[in-house]
XYZ file of C-alpha atoms in Angstrom:
687
model
C 75.331 103.695 99.995
C 76.687 100.532 101.034
C 75.682 97.636 98.939
C 76.209 94.137 100.543
C 73.991 92.361 97.851
C 76.620 90.675 96.091
C 74.043 89.315 92.943
C 76.102 89.338 89.863
C 73.112 90.050 87.499
C 69.886 91.230 88.400
C 66.944 90.998 85.822
C 67.152 95.077 85.534
C 70.928 94.889 84.674
C 70.386 92.080 82.197
C 67.814 93.488 80.252
C 69.603 97.197 79.925
C 72.628 95.384 79.191
C 70.784 93.392 76.216
C 69.687 96.587 74.994
C 73.346 98.365 75.540
C 75.146 95.575 73.728
C 73.093 96.468 70.368
C 73.371 100.189 70.806
C 77.141 99.808 71.098
C 77.463 98.116 67.830
C 77.575 101.643 66.191
C 80.867 101.897 64.258
C 81.779 105.630 66.350
C 81.580 103.530 69.761
C 83.332 100.669 68.541
C 86.431 102.282 67.272
C 87.227 102.954 70.623
C 87.921 99.235 70.618
C 90.343 98.660 67.790
C 90.271 94.899 68.669
C 86.509 94.378 68.545
C 86.281 97.065 65.809
C 88.316 94.857 63.247
C 85.795 91.995 64.337
C 82.976 94.295 63.268
C 84.783 95.307 60.095
C 85.038 91.397 59.245
C 81.300 90.853 60.430
C 80.419 93.292 57.530
C 82.837 91.758 54.858
C 81.262 88.032 55.609
C 77.735 89.524 55.579
C 78.598 91.034 52.138
C 79.693 87.702 51.082
C 76.593 86.099 52.403
C 74.661 88.015 49.683
C 77.347 88.012 47.118
C 79.402 84.858 47.614
C 81.502 85.728 44.439
C 82.161 89.115 45.365
C 85.950 88.648 45.560
C 86.506 85.724 42.771
C 85.379 83.014 45.415
C 83.130 79.955 44.465
C 79.480 81.373 44.909
C 77.997 78.050 45.316
C 74.932 77.697 47.979
C 76.973 75.798 50.332
C 79.686 78.638 50.635
C 76.718 80.945 51.164
C 75.794 78.934 54.226
C 79.108 78.665 55.492
C 79.616 82.599 55.062
C 76.110 83.248 56.693
C 77.425 81.236 59.501
C 80.577 82.824 60.017
C 78.944 86.286 59.825
C 76.281 85.197 62.424
C 79.265 83.933 64.612
C 81.169 87.068 64.425
C 78.198 89.025 65.216
C 77.327 87.465 68.691
C 81.228 87.782 69.215
C 80.880 91.442 69.417
C 77.437 91.652 71.058
C 79.066 89.256 73.829
C 82.219 91.707 74.335
C 79.485 94.892 74.176
C 77.341 92.651 76.804
C 80.358 92.336 79.088
C 80.843 95.836 79.343
C 77.331 96.763 79.557
C 77.097 94.455 82.595
C 79.917 96.158 84.020
C 78.394 99.989 83.626
C 74.847 98.439 84.595
C 76.137 97.666 87.830
C 77.328 100.732 88.630
C 74.237 102.732 86.963
C 72.323 100.744 89.565
C 74.219 101.945 92.389
C 73.617 105.392 90.676
C 70.058 105.102 90.635
C 70.051 104.365 94.376
C 71.895 107.411 95.512
C 69.892 109.662 93.062
C 66.777 108.556 95.209
C 68.845 109.779 98.167
C 69.454 113.347 96.632
C 66.400 115.319 97.456
C 65.608 119.167 96.479
C 65.096 120.090 100.162
C 64.142 123.386 101.682
C 66.889 125.278 103.343
C 66.997 127.703 106.542
C 69.345 130.425 105.035
C 70.939 132.908 107.535
C 71.764 136.176 106.027
C 74.515 138.883 107.053
C 71.913 140.615 109.604
C 71.539 136.664 111.026
C 67.627 136.608 109.640
C 66.629 133.354 108.560
C 65.040 132.702 104.954
C 63.455 129.503 103.580
C 64.900 128.643 100.200
C 65.399 125.869 98.038
C 68.619 123.745 98.336
C 69.127 123.993 94.763
C 69.335 127.903 95.022
C 72.308 127.686 97.836
C 75.831 128.787 96.457
C 79.203 128.425 97.783
C 79.842 130.604 101.164
C 76.148 130.561 101.764
C 75.314 129.817 105.826
C 72.415 127.715 106.556
C 70.942 126.518 110.032
C 69.580 122.768 110.396
C 67.883 121.669 113.035
C 67.053 118.327 114.652
C 64.908 116.099 112.141
C 65.967 118.212 109.033
C 68.283 117.255 106.315
C 71.422 119.027 105.653
C 70.936 120.509 102.226
C 74.431 120.436 100.887
C 78.119 119.898 101.538
C 79.615 122.217 104.079
C 81.615 122.898 107.279
C 79.972 123.173 110.743
C 80.961 126.683 111.838
C 78.750 126.513 115.137
C 77.036 123.820 117.185
C 77.250 120.161 118.230
C 74.510 117.441 116.873
C 74.514 113.854 115.781
C 74.114 113.225 112.245
C 72.679 110.367 110.273
C 74.962 109.462 107.421
C 73.067 106.168 106.814
C 71.841 107.605 103.305
C 75.454 107.945 102.185
C 77.294 105.289 104.306
C 74.939 102.760 104.775
C 75.672 102.802 108.693
C 72.504 103.432 111.175
C 74.599 104.635 113.962
C 74.455 108.513 114.029
C 78.147 110.310 114.092
C 79.011 113.392 116.161
C 79.682 116.575 114.208
C 80.827 120.001 115.558
C 82.566 123.293 114.808
C 86.593 122.931 114.656
C 89.028 119.940 114.888
C 88.861 117.325 112.097
C 84.974 116.537 112.477
C 83.586 119.390 111.188
C 82.861 118.219 107.653
C 79.078 117.690 106.851
C 77.641 116.118 103.699
C 74.545 117.144 101.935
C 71.802 114.790 102.172
C 72.378 113.284 105.638
C 70.193 114.062 108.365
C 70.656 115.928 111.644
C 69.223 113.606 114.470
C 69.717 115.888 117.568
C 70.183 119.569 118.370
C 71.305 121.958 115.586
C 74.148 123.263 113.584
C 75.073 126.286 111.534
C 76.817 125.165 108.519
C 78.544 127.184 105.597
C 78.524 125.710 102.387
C 81.103 124.345 100.593
C 80.075 123.736 97.436
C 77.639 125.057 94.674
C 74.771 123.079 93.365
C 76.014 120.175 91.088
C 79.072 119.845 92.818
C 78.496 118.201 95.931
C 80.041 115.183 96.923
C 77.029 113.051 96.429
C 76.985 114.754 92.747
C 80.444 113.358 92.280
C 79.693 110.065 93.557
C 76.686 109.532 91.137
C 79.029 110.554 88.205
C 81.638 108.394 89.057
C 79.781 105.265 89.781
C 77.529 105.876 86.388
C 81.102 105.819 84.795
C 80.474 109.404 83.237
C 84.119 110.264 84.461
C 85.941 107.044 83.918
C 89.163 107.276 81.715
C 91.151 104.426 80.618
C 94.070 104.256 83.357
C 97.767 104.256 82.373
C 98.002 100.362 82.466
C 94.931 100.000 80.503
C 96.371 102.153 77.973
C 99.237 100.777 77.506
C 97.856 96.944 77.521
C 95.309 98.370 74.794
C 98.449 99.625 72.806
C 99.677 96.235 72.873
C 96.605 94.508 71.960
C 96.432 97.189 68.974
C 99.758 95.923 67.745
C 99.266 92.446 67.996
C 96.097 92.925 65.790
C 98.352 94.900 63.328
C 101.224 92.124 62.771
C 98.533 89.616 62.708
C 96.518 91.214 59.727
C 100.027 91.693 57.968
C 100.432 88.088 58.491
C 97.043 87.129 57.027
C 97.905 89.720 53.942
C 101.025 87.856 53.217
C 99.323 84.274 54.030
C 96.652 85.007 51.335
C 99.028 85.180 48.183
C 101.657 82.036 49.807
C 98.075 80.119 49.593
C 97.346 80.689 46.298
C 100.910 79.944 45.453
C 100.651 76.367 46.958
C 97.331 75.721 44.765
C 95.161 76.525 48.114
C 92.206 78.665 47.615
C 91.288 80.130 50.488
C 87.536 81.362 51.151
C 87.653 85.179 52.493
C 85.273 84.067 55.232
C 87.760 81.699 56.510
C 90.653 84.303 56.290
C 88.429 86.601 58.407
C 87.911 83.740 60.708
C 91.416 83.129 61.042
C 92.317 86.817 61.674
C 89.245 87.280 64.675
C 91.010 84.066 65.992
C 94.351 85.005 66.115
C 93.774 88.576 67.669
C 93.241 88.938 71.001
C 89.509 89.090 71.207
C 88.928 87.617 74.069
C 90.730 90.252 76.371
C 90.131 92.952 73.913
C 86.209 92.170 74.600
C 86.731 92.196 78.173
C 89.164 94.607 79.250
C 86.938 97.979 79.314
C 84.899 95.665 81.662
C 87.432 94.515 83.911
C 88.204 98.208 84.638
C 84.704 99.490 84.971
C 84.701 96.468 87.450
C 87.465 97.440 89.756
C 86.132 100.686 90.546
C 83.062 98.896 91.345
C 84.693 96.607 93.939
C 85.983 99.601 95.216
C 82.402 101.506 95.203
C 80.841 98.527 97.132
C 83.536 98.583 99.785
C 82.176 102.159 100.283
C 85.375 103.894 99.089
C 84.958 106.536 96.427
C 87.511 106.644 93.932
C 88.333 109.923 92.028
C 89.329 108.208 89.013
C 90.317 104.648 87.668
C 94.202 105.491 87.854
C 93.515 105.897 91.701
C 92.149 102.315 91.955
C 94.816 100.943 89.500
C 97.721 102.788 91.609
C 96.054 101.235 94.699
C 97.487 97.844 92.683
C 100.978 99.385 92.164
C 101.638 100.828 96.010
C 105.128 99.911 97.276
C 105.063 101.970 100.247
C 102.083 102.461 102.838
C 102.263 105.825 105.582
C 100.243 105.260 108.094
C 99.045 107.154 111.312
C 99.218 105.754 114.659
C 96.292 106.959 116.278
C 93.056 105.644 115.004
C 94.765 103.339 112.468
C 97.333 100.991 114.049
C 95.904 101.543 117.628
C 92.638 102.451 118.841
C 93.370 105.797 120.300
C 91.764 105.672 123.186
C 94.297 104.451 126.123
C 92.875 101.237 127.877
C 94.186 99.470 130.865
C 97.163 97.018 130.067
C 98.284 95.970 133.675
C 98.210 96.524 137.436
C 101.551 98.093 138.946
C 101.431 97.625 142.960
C 103.745 100.197 144.985
C 105.520 99.979 147.995
C 104.507 96.181 149.737
C 100.962 96.232 148.399
C 99.624 92.820 147.315
C 98.345 92.733 143.641
C 95.015 91.789 144.175
C 94.529 94.351 146.633
C 95.365 96.945 143.810
C 93.369 95.108 141.461
C 90.238 95.036 143.799
C 90.283 98.774 144.441
C 91.094 99.978 140.672
C 87.992 97.749 139.884
C 85.744 99.199 142.596
C 86.961 102.966 141.425
C 85.697 101.804 137.501
C 82.540 99.555 137.994
C 80.568 102.883 137.314
C 82.877 104.426 134.768
C 81.795 104.144 131.367
C 84.995 105.494 129.799
C 86.858 103.367 127.584
C 89.691 103.481 130.435
C 87.202 102.596 132.820
C 85.565 100.019 131.301
C 88.899 98.130 130.119
C 90.124 98.515 133.812
C 87.368 95.919 134.920
C 87.914 94.037 131.604
C 91.602 93.422 132.474
C 90.492 92.621 136.370
C 88.205 90.181 134.934
C 91.106 88.404 132.797
C 93.112 88.271 135.970
C 90.275 86.236 137.692
C 89.271 89.098 139.644
C 85.858 88.084 140.945
C 83.887 91.700 139.955
C 80.542 90.077 140.952
C 81.664 90.480 144.650
C 82.730 94.055 144.100
C 79.667 94.626 142.232
C 77.634 93.534 145.386
C 79.975 95.789 148.035
C 79.606 98.640 145.635
C 75.587 98.837 145.731
C 74.405 102.077 146.790
C 77.654 103.746 146.769
C 78.295 107.072 145.143
C 80.167 107.346 141.579
C 82.537 110.290 141.742
C 82.598 111.723 138.023
C 86.247 112.787 136.286
C 86.211 116.337 136.248
C 88.894 118.783 134.579
C 89.388 120.240 137.792
C 90.030 117.519 139.961
C 91.193 115.166 137.271
C 90.403 112.436 139.130
C 87.026 109.907 139.598
C 86.072 107.151 141.695
C 83.587 105.810 144.104
C 82.428 106.654 147.842
C 81.077 103.031 149.151
C 78.207 102.743 151.654
C 80.905 102.056 154.641
C 82.700 105.336 154.346
C 85.744 104.194 152.360
C 86.321 106.369 149.620
C 88.453 105.144 146.444
C 89.849 107.417 143.823
C 91.976 106.709 140.471
C 93.417 109.671 138.603
C 96.299 111.983 137.542
C 99.679 111.342 139.384
C 99.774 114.800 140.319
C 96.437 115.422 141.424
C 96.017 112.315 143.147
C 99.646 113.438 145.454
C 97.698 116.248 146.532
C 94.614 114.357 147.472
C 96.712 111.992 149.361
C 98.462 114.726 151.143
C 95.949 116.718 151.758
C 94.240 113.961 153.967
C 97.309 113.302 155.806
C 98.764 110.276 154.185
C 102.038 109.236 152.894
C 103.555 109.362 149.009
C 105.160 105.722 148.746
C 108.872 105.908 147.989
C 108.858 103.900 144.829
C 105.621 105.995 143.520
C 107.626 108.358 141.293
C 109.871 105.904 139.562
C 107.190 103.759 138.519
C 105.288 106.448 137.157
C 108.368 107.538 135.185
C 108.803 103.919 134.004
C 105.362 104.087 132.012
C 106.017 107.475 130.859
C 109.036 106.495 129.214
C 106.900 103.464 127.518
C 104.291 106.156 126.232
C 101.756 104.994 128.551
C 99.606 106.838 130.762
C 99.756 106.083 134.907
C 96.234 106.293 136.879
C 97.384 106.402 140.430
C 94.800 104.251 142.599
C 94.188 105.314 146.236
C 91.308 103.877 148.828
C 90.946 106.852 151.678
C 94.586 108.339 152.322
C 96.769 104.994 151.270
C 97.947 104.737 147.552
C 97.948 101.190 146.420
C 99.389 101.429 142.819
C 99.207 102.308 139.476
C 96.694 101.032 136.236
C 98.821 101.109 133.059
C 96.877 102.530 130.446
C 98.288 102.055 126.906
C 97.554 102.954 123.326
C 95.980 99.339 122.051
C 97.350 98.076 118.905
C 93.962 96.689 116.959
C 93.687 92.877 116.711
C 94.919 91.315 113.375
C 97.332 94.142 112.285
C 100.290 92.120 112.641
C 99.083 89.314 110.387
C 97.658 91.824 107.878
C 101.322 93.632 107.974
C 102.663 90.883 107.500
C 100.456 90.332 104.237
C 101.484 93.367 102.692
C 105.480 92.300 103.613
C 104.723 89.385 101.565
C 103.544 91.047 98.533
C 106.526 93.513 98.814
C 105.044 96.629 100.492
C 106.849 98.622 103.142
C 104.990 99.908 106.209
C 105.601 103.187 108.010
C 103.845 104.301 111.218
C 103.757 108.287 111.806
C 103.187 109.082 115.472
C 103.523 112.144 117.375
C 105.057 110.017 120.391
C 108.649 109.987 121.351
C 111.027 107.476 119.739
C 111.183 104.821 122.852
C 107.312 104.835 122.538
C 106.844 104.994 118.783
C 109.597 102.239 118.803
C 107.533 99.947 121.273
C 104.211 100.124 119.176
C 105.838 100.063 115.756
C 107.670 96.498 117.045
C 104.061 95.352 118.624
C 102.247 96.253 115.493
C 104.829 94.669 112.968
C 105.531 97.702 111.073
C 108.699 98.022 108.837
C 109.435 101.506 110.347
C 108.564 104.600 112.147
C 108.676 108.648 112.143
C 108.505 109.861 115.903
C 107.578 113.022 116.696
C 106.033 113.209 113.293
C 104.690 116.767 112.343
C 102.905 117.051 109.031
C 105.710 118.407 107.078
C 107.731 115.493 107.867
C 104.827 113.220 106.282
C 105.341 114.987 103.155
C 109.549 114.669 103.511
C 108.584 110.937 103.938
C 106.322 110.628 100.797
C 108.764 112.634 98.562
C 111.767 110.515 99.980
C 109.838 107.349 98.658
C 108.810 108.714 95.937
C 112.362 109.621 94.829
C 113.077 105.821 94.902
C 110.583 105.273 92.248
C 107.899 104.006 94.531
C 104.238 104.423 94.699
C 102.956 105.638 98.033
C 99.714 105.303 99.700
C 98.587 107.032 103.077
C 95.288 107.935 104.811
C 94.385 111.291 106.680
C 91.439 113.334 107.961
C 92.782 116.862 109.022
C 93.565 120.116 107.318
C 97.200 119.571 108.109
C 97.231 116.184 106.346
C 95.839 117.670 103.207
C 99.030 118.395 101.744
C 100.457 114.732 102.150
C 97.308 113.540 100.891
C 97.885 115.699 97.680
C 101.479 114.382 97.207
C 100.641 110.909 97.858
C 100.114 108.718 94.675
C 97.210 107.131 96.622
C 95.548 109.410 99.232
C 92.308 108.036 101.089
C 90.608 110.730 103.037
C 88.180 110.012 105.847
C 84.616 110.940 104.882
C 84.396 112.482 108.943
C 87.341 114.435 107.840
C 87.537 118.119 106.396
C 86.735 119.321 103.282
C 90.413 120.278 102.312
C 91.517 116.798 102.975
C 88.929 115.082 100.680
C 89.493 117.417 98.296
C 92.992 116.747 98.491
C 92.951 113.291 98.180
C 91.819 110.897 95.197
C 90.072 108.161 97.254
C 87.148 109.009 100.200
C 86.232 105.952 102.546
C 82.582 106.615 103.375
C 83.176 105.051 106.741
C 85.973 106.640 107.892
C 87.960 103.672 108.817
C 91.533 104.714 108.420
C 92.729 100.731 108.339
C 91.096 100.308 105.309
C 93.601 101.579 103.348
C 94.586 97.960 103.689
C 91.835 96.296 101.817
C 91.881 99.061 99.019
C 95.483 98.253 98.096
C 94.306 94.438 98.015
C 91.365 95.274 95.881
C 93.768 97.653 93.621
C 96.261 94.177 93.638
C 93.192 92.321 92.473
C 92.184 94.761 89.627
C 95.966 93.949 88.241
C 95.679 90.456 88.858
C 92.791 89.929 87.224
C 93.542 91.709 84.016
C 96.928 90.105 84.113
C 95.379 86.678 84.341
C 92.696 87.280 81.582
C 95.217 88.732 79.409
C 97.431 85.295 79.801
C 94.430 83.012 79.336
C 93.049 85.016 76.258
C 96.722 84.786 74.602
C 97.272 81.343 75.545
C 93.844 80.053 73.922
C 95.147 81.366 70.578
C 97.238 78.167 70.514
C 94.103 75.771 70.087
C 92.745 78.068 67.707
C 95.688 77.704 65.563
C 95.921 73.907 65.732
C 92.209 73.960 64.342
C 92.203 76.753 61.576
C 96.062 76.397 60.083
C 95.620 72.877 59.336
C 92.063 72.843 58.190
C 93.390 75.608 55.611
C 96.510 73.915 54.181
C 95.921 69.916 54.829
C 94.722 69.609 51.063
C 97.614 71.291 49.567
C 100.251 70.138 52.287
C 98.990 66.520 53.393
C 101.784 66.760 55.895
C 100.015 69.422 57.907
C 97.625 66.771 59.036
C 99.855 66.156 61.764
C 99.208 69.488 63.156
C 95.481 68.414 63.577
C 96.031 67.126 66.771
C 92.012 67.383 67.600
C 91.244 65.154 64.455
C 88.477 67.370 63.556
C 85.774 66.544 61.174
C 86.368 68.951 58.193
C 87.950 72.147 57.332
C 84.514 73.866 57.252
C 83.830 72.484 61.082
C 87.351 72.965 62.204
C 87.011 77.139 61.332
C 83.225 77.035 62.614
C 84.198 75.229 65.890
C 87.068 77.613 66.662
C 85.125 80.578 65.961
C 81.808 79.383 68.044
C 84.409 78.958 71.404
C 85.977 82.335 70.427
C 82.666 83.467 71.016
C 81.073 81.533 73.797
C 84.200 81.875 76.164
C 83.691 85.790 76.403
C 80.626 85.456 78.359
C 81.906 82.891 80.297
C 84.302 84.578 81.621
C 82.236 87.840 82.695
C 81.917 86.604 86.384
C 85.514 86.276 86.706
C 85.854 89.545 85.038
C 83.217 91.169 87.474
C 84.330 89.381 90.728
C 88.170 89.752 89.671
C 90.555 87.119 90.356
C 90.912 85.704 94.200
C 93.622 87.417 95.752
C 96.338 85.948 97.804
C 99.463 87.698 99.234
C 102.481 86.523 97.085
C 105.635 87.876 95.519
C 105.536 88.914 92.169
C 107.736 85.798 91.111
C 105.201 83.583 92.655
C 102.264 85.635 91.085
C 103.625 85.173 87.676
C 104.357 81.663 87.953
C 100.874 81.027 89.386
C 99.359 82.904 86.529
C 101.219 81.183 83.821
C 100.407 77.984 85.546
C 96.772 78.566 86.251
C 95.668 80.650 83.597
C 98.440 80.157 80.674
C 98.381 76.510 81.127
C 94.295 76.646 81.523
C 94.086 78.815 78.579
C 96.234 76.413 76.456
C 93.986 73.308 77.728
C 90.286 74.549 77.804
C 90.328 75.304 74.357
C 91.626 72.072 72.994
C 88.453 70.305 74.803
C 86.138 72.913 73.810
C 86.755 73.250 70.486
C 86.505 69.084 69.845
C 83.163 68.992 71.831
C 81.697 71.677 69.516
C 83.352 69.908 66.582
C 81.275 66.771 67.414
C 78.360 68.661 67.796
C 77.937 70.661 64.596
C 79.757 68.100 62.393
C 76.913 66.272 61.795
C 74.607 69.286 61.062
C 77.521 70.400 58.689
C 77.384 66.928 56.847
C 73.561 67.450 56.394
C 73.613 70.913 54.671
C 76.632 69.737 52.495
C 79.720 71.582 54.137
């Protein structure tokens, strides 16, 4: 599923987009985009004027016929470019859908009936509630929940990641996706979807755009564009008799050209493409959005609810410090702690060795000392692990109570400050591992749930754009406060229960805020449903994925941070291109208005600051620029405006300066250059 290829336009997409651009000329389809529908109607009228120049009583000379034909062709190209922009966006989604369809296979499933007998049937015949057995090397036939067994599952067909993941019955890792492959062992799976309703089917439908509906912001902006179009149509209707009154006879094709240049055709042609491209960017990031509204809501997020474990911290407690007891030298403690961990492949063991290296411990020398030693694995009964050296020294590290009992059985003494230092670590939310060599306790390894690197900076970026972060954790308030301060979140909820998350979301929403959160378990489902943006992990339970409006195929809880930034980018792109579109109309006014009225009102010539050659070249230059600016902006609409964290005020100022100012300057330059190119040609044909 993951597509790291960022090639904007492939040959296949180009060909299909050109074909689709012509298909979309159907008036029934064009009416969905009122701005471009007005352009299409204008094209038809200009075409009729080309065939019958005196249709509305205008001059029917050969020259005006050529002018009408030029206007018709330019308007037609304008519509094609707008349709092409939308088709390119849809084509990228369809290309992804085709890749996913290759993944979908009609496999054979081993159905288990009520009597426990196996029956081979097609996966397309499976119904919700059926139980199937999937052995190593077999494809999981449909979405389901593991009810028995434990196995490694290759999900690369869906996520693009080659490393298998473990799926087992019970807990939050029981959900499996149809189309993935069991690598080892076996799984007994209860099917949770009917044919055609699987997660893969939904993904295909979403990326194809079949389920895409216009978002609230898109509808609102479309309403504004329609209103502007109506206003300019009224202006034009009143302008025509006013021109006649002043003795200016304006060709109808020029009036059409003026209307097309007045209405916001640029953003009208790109609006749909921007929305489709926003969903496409999220999908390419390996997140499936259940609707365009979900992506758009990401851009409006005010508050983010985050779980501590797995999101803010690694979840695995890692060694953070060595704390000696009594009069023991810290170097002695580090040496014995390292020896006990050299053959320990757990995160705790590996992090202990890493910490020792960071403290300049000579690990190579200790590895030589440990050659031939017997490794004692951790067990639930002993709650300790360690090493028996060849010289007879027995080193152990483990839980406080277990080590105390172990030392007493060997006749050793318990240091007087051991209890105090164990309690200090516990108060900080850490885990103390006691280190002992033979019957002598040397100190403690302080294990803590480590904050993921880079999160402080990312939370700072979110703070810059006005997003508040709240950490939820089951830890006590003291531990929660410590982690919250270290991570840089704005607030925390300690000893948090599932209902506390819902309460926190409702409290923020009651203040008019948009809330996002992540989750993977069944107990997260209510909160995911309540949140405006609920990002469920693909590794999570079916109920969590059904409750959320976005699913992360990589099951990375921190991805919510990037998803919010993609949503912001969608809104910024739409706002930037709208600003540019409205601003570049200014230059068109200075091109066409003077061209129309200068003959009757010589004073209007002072508005012709571009000094365009003739009235006809002025109108055609403005129209040509209006057409070619649409395909020029397609790459920006597809890739999005580069996102930079900043306040709303700074963002507005940047948009006004960069896209507003650019929208005014670029057309002046573009129209003048086009005029210089076409004016000689128009002189040859007598226009």
